[in-house]
C-alpha positions as a Python dict, from the first residue, in 0.01 Angstrom:
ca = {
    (1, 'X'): (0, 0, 0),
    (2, 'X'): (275, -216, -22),
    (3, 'X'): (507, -250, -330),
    (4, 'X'): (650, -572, -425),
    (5, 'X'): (884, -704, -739),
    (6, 'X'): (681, -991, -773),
    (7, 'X'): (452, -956, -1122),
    (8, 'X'): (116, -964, -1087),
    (9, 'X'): (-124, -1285, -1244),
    (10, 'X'): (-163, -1152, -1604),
    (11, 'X'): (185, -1118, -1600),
    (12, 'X'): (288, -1376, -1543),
    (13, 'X'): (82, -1577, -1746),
    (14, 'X'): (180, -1318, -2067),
    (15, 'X'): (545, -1442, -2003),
    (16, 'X'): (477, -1763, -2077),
    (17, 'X'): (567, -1732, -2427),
    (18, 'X'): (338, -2055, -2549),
    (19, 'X'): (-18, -1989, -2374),
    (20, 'X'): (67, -1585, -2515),
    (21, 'X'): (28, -1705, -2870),
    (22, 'X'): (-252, -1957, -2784),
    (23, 'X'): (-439, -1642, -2617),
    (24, 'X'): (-361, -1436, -2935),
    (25, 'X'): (-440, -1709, -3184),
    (26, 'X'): (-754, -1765, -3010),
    (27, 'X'): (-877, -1410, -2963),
    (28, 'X'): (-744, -1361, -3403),
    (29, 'X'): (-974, -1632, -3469),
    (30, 'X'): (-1272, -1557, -3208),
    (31, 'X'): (-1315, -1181, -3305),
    (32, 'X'): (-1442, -1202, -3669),
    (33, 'X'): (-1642, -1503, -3629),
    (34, 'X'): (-1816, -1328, -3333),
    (35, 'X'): (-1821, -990, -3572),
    (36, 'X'): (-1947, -1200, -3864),
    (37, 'X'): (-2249, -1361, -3644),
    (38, 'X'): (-2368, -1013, -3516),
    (39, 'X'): (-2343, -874, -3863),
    (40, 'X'): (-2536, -1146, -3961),
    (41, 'X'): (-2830, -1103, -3705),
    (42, 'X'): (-2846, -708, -3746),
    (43, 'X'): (-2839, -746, -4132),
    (44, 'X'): (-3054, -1020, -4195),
    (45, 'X'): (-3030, -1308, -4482),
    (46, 'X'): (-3022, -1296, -4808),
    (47, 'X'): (-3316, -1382, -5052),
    (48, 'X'): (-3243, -1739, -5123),
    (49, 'X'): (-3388, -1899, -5479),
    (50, 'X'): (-3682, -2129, -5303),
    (51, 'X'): (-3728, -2464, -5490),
    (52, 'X'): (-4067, -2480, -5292),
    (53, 'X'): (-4237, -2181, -5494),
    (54, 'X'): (-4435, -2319, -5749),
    (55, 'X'): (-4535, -2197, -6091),
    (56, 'X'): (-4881, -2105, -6020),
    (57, 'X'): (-4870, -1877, -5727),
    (58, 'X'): (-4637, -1613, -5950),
    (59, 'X'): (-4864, -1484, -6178),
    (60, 'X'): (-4913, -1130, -6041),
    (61, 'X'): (-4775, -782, -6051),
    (62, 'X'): (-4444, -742, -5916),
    (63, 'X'): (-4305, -378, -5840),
    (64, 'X'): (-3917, -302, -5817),
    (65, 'X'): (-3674, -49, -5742),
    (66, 'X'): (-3703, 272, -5936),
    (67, 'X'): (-4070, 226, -6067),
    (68, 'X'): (-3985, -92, -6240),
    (69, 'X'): (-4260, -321, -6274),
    (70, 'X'): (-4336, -677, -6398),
    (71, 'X'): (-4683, -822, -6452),
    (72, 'X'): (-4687, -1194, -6507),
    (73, 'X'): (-4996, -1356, -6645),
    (74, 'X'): (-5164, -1741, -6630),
    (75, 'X'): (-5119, -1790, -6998),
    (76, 'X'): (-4781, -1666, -7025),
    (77, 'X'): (-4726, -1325, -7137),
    (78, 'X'): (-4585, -1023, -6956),
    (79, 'X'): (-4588, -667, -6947),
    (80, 'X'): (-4293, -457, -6821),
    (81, 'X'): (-4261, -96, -6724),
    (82, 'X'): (-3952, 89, -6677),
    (83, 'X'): (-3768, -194, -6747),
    (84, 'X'): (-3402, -190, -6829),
    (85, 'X'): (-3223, -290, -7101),
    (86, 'X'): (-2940, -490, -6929),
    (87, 'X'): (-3046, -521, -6577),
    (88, 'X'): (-2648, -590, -6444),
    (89, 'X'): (-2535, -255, -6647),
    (90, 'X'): (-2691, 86, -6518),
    (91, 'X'): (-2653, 281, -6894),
    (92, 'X'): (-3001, 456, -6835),
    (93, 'X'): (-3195, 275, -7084),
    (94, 'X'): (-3515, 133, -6986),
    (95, 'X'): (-3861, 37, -7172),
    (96, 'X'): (-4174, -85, -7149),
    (97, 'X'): (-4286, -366, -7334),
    (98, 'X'): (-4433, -730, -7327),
    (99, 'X'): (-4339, -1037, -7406),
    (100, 'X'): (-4359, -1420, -7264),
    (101, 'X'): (-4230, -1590, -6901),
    (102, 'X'): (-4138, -1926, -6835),
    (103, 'X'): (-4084, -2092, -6513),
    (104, 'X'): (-3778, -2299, -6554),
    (105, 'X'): (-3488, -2479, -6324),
    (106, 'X'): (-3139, -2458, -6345),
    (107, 'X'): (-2852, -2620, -6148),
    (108, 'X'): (-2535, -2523, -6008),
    (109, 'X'): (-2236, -2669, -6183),
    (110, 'X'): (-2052, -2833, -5853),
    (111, 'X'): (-2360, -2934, -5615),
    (112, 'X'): (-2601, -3006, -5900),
    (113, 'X'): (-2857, -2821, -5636),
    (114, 'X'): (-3173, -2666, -5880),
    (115, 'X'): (-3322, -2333, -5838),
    (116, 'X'): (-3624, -2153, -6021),
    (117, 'X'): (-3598, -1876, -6231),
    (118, 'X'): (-3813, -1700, -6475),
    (119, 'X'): (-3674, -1663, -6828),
    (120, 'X'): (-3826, -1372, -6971),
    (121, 'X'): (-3843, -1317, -7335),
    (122, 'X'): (-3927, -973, -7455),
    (123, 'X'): (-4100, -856, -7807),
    (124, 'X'): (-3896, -620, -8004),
    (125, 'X'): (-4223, -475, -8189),
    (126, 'X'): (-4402, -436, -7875),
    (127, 'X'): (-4100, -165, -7715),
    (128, 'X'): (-4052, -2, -8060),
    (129, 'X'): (-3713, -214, -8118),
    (130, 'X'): (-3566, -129, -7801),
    (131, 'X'): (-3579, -451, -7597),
    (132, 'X'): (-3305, -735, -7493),
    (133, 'X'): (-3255, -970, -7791),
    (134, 'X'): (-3173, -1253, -7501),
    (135, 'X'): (-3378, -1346, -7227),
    (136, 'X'): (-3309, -1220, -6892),
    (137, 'X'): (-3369, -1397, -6585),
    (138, 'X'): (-3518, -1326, -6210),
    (139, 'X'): (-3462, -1542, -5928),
    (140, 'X'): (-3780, -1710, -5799),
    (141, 'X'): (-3797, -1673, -5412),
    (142, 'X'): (-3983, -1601, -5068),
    (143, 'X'): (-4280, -1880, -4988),
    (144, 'X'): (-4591, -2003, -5214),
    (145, 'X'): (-4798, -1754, -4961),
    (146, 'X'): (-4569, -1453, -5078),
    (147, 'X'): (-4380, -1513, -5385),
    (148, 'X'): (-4043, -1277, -5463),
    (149, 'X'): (-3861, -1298, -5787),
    (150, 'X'): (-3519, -1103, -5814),
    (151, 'X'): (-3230, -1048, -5990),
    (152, 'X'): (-2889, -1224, -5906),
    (153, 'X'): (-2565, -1192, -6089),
    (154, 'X'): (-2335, -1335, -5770),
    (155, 'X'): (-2506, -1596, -5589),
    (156, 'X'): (-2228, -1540, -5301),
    (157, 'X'): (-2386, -1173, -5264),
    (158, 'X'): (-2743, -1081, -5209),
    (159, 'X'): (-2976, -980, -5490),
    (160, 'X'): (-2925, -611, -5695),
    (161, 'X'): (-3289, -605, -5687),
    (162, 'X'): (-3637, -784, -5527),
    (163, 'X'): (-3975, -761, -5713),
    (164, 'X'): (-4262, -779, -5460),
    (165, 'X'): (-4650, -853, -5505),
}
């Protein structure tokens, strides 16, 4: 093996003070939007609201995290089971009760873009006083053949909880 003083391709190529902070700019901005796409395919996507679900394929039982349930029916009333008292603070108090649903559509302020929701409305009598005073609201979801609601309090983040048939 011979030695020489002469540096080798990388190098030379490293030396050359412009392309080395091309290669490092590119390889900065490369890396996470290469990690960002493969934590995207071995994650999954988030439950989206989905315009396309109508009002007439939700009424059904939906069951939740923790034993929480929610039963909507045609005419407009719902039951609830373990249900709890301010679904986006975990202080331990839950119910079960009835009450009312509507389907209804809201929009985002900058894009105007509507998504479903279901407003429910809860009876006080019906949970012996203990029940939300304002209605809460779950996302409206999934496809007409297999309707999700959920609940959403940052629509940059994925739901804190899915309610499936």
């Amino acid at each position: 093996m011979t030695k020489t003083d002469e540096p080798g391709p990388f190098r030379r190529i490293w030396r050359n003070r412009p392309l080395r902070f091309t290669l490092i700019g590119l390889t900065c901005l490369v890396l996470p939007v290469g990690c960002i796409g493969v934590l995207n395919a071995v994650s999954g996507e988030c439950l989206r609201p989905n315009i396309k679900v109508s009002e007439t394929v939700l009424p059904g039982t939906y069951r939740g995290p923790d034993g929480m349930r929610v039963s909507l029916y045609p005419n407009g009333d719902i039951q609830v089971r373990n249900w709890p008292y301010d679904p986006f603070e975990d202080d331990g108090r839950h119910f079960d009760g009835q009450g009312s649903w509507a389907y209804q559509l809201g929009t985002t302020v900058p894009s105007e873009e509507k998504y479903p929701y279901v407003a429910l409305n809860f009876d006080e009598s019906a949970s012996e006083g203990d029940a939300p005073t304002e209605d809460q609201k779950l996302m409206v979801g999934g496809s007409s053949e297999d309707p999700v609601l959920f609940e959403q309090d940052d629509p940059d983040g994925c739901p804190d909880a899915e309610f499936r048939q």
